[in-house]
Amino acid sequence: MPVKTRLSGRLARRFTLGVAIAAAVPAVLVAALIVLPFSTRTFWLLAVFAREYSLLGALAALAATAAAVVALRLGARRAGAMTAAVAALCLVATLVPVVTAHHDARRLGVPLSYADYFQRPATTADRGPDATVTYARIGGTELLLDVWRPRSPAEKLGPAVVFVHGGSWTKGRRSMTPRWNEWLTEHGATVFDIDYRLAPPATWTQAPGDVRCAVGWVRRNAVRYGVDAGRIALMGMSAGGHLALLAAYTSGDTVGENAFPPSCETGDTSVSAVVSLYGPYDLAYSYDLAVPWWAAKWLSDGEGRGMVLDFIGGSPEKERAAYKTASPITYLRADVPPTLSIQGGHDQIEYPDDGRRAARLAHEAGASHRYVEIGYAGHAFDLAWGGFGAQMARAEIGDFLRHTIRTG
């Protein structure tokens, strides 16, 4: 074989092998975030986006596999075979969320859009709130809400959504996920995205009353904002989902009314529907679910259990009565407002067992309750606004609100 031919073959082999390795690196990173458990808050957020946008990792893995096979045929036997094997494994790992998403979408009857796949996260929006209003002053604390109005207001009074942000009861602020507010206004709802008092110190006796106070404020000012007081829904995510459920379920319940009175002078605080995105129903049950060894310090001392401790002021062993009183499941009964609960099946912060158990109890009680589990999704999956999980959640929420508070 001529020297020039051998040289060109060697260069081609090295080039294709380099391409394979370069493509395999991002594929390995995405696959690792999908497969391996996370041990810190940063890795949790990265894992959320890796699962929701795993198709990008799959494309990289496919390119790496193809290039490695070419390198193998060009003579890079050991390196080519090893790279091809790793890339093929990554391809399988990154396709699992995509395949699972399509399975769940077929089960739910929701069409998935690849055209909508690549969108900015839910923490961004094309607009801001129309107004910021003080809805209560408690001691030296001023509680604010952002008003998001539809761009094309209806001639008649329309529906409203009181939105409660997440943040494990210790952090977060109103309108921290503005894309949800923007989307809800696009469907004809006026959105009131509220602040509430955060822990520490323990605010389990205060935050639910703040949410009820906000609902009462919206009802009192309904006509002013073009809202039908009989068409108000509560919606929240994570800790906000818990508070939304608690405020909705305790209104009209004698025990709940006494435990969590509105934190301001107000009248009726009832709502027509409630939506919870991965919010806990039973705080003690969720606390007692096994914390995996790889995340023990993070979930026990920082996030997760640590924030429940800040919210309640102690562990279930010491504050069992408080945990029961502060759990929406305590007030679950036949006449609670129609409820939609959406949960990620791979949520390692708020385990799906809690939501599944609540769904069973709601069915037994005869409550109007729909539980939707998105199998591959993790906690806060909807931050990836274009991801398949967020697409399914929007379809479910849109259908639910159309039937309960008659949004557009």
Tab-separated table of C-alpha atoms in Angstrom, residues 5 15 40-41 48 71 84 88 90 122 143 154 156 161 169 197 245 275 326 358 384:
chain	number	residue	atom	x	y	z
A	5	THR	CA	-2.774	5.949	1.000
A	15	PHE	CA	-10.708	12.296	12.282
A	40	THR	CA	-26.962	18.586	45.131
A	41	ARG	CA	-29.457	21.270	44.122
A	48	VAL	CA	-34.560	18.302	35.166
A	71	ALA	CA	-13.799	4.692	12.682
A	84	ALA	CA	-19.448	2.870	19.794
A	88	ALA	CA	-24.985	3.181	22.029
A	90	CYS	CA	-26.064	6.708	25.943
A	122	ALA	CA	-40.785	29.074	32.463
A	143	LEU	CA	-47.874	41.233	51.251
A	154	ALA	CA	-63.746	39.664	27.625
A	156	LYS	CA	-68.258	39.866	30.508
A	161	VAL	CA	-56.371	32.129	38.930
A	169	TRP	CA	-41.839	27.427	51.962
A	197	ARG	CA	-44.768	34.835	54.501
A	245	LEU	CA	-54.560	22.639	48.343
A	275	VAL	CA	-54.437	22.794	40.669
A	326	ALA	CA	-50.875	21.403	58.038
A	358	ALA	CA	-53.997	10.968	48.092
A	384	ALA	CA	-38.440	23.366	30.833
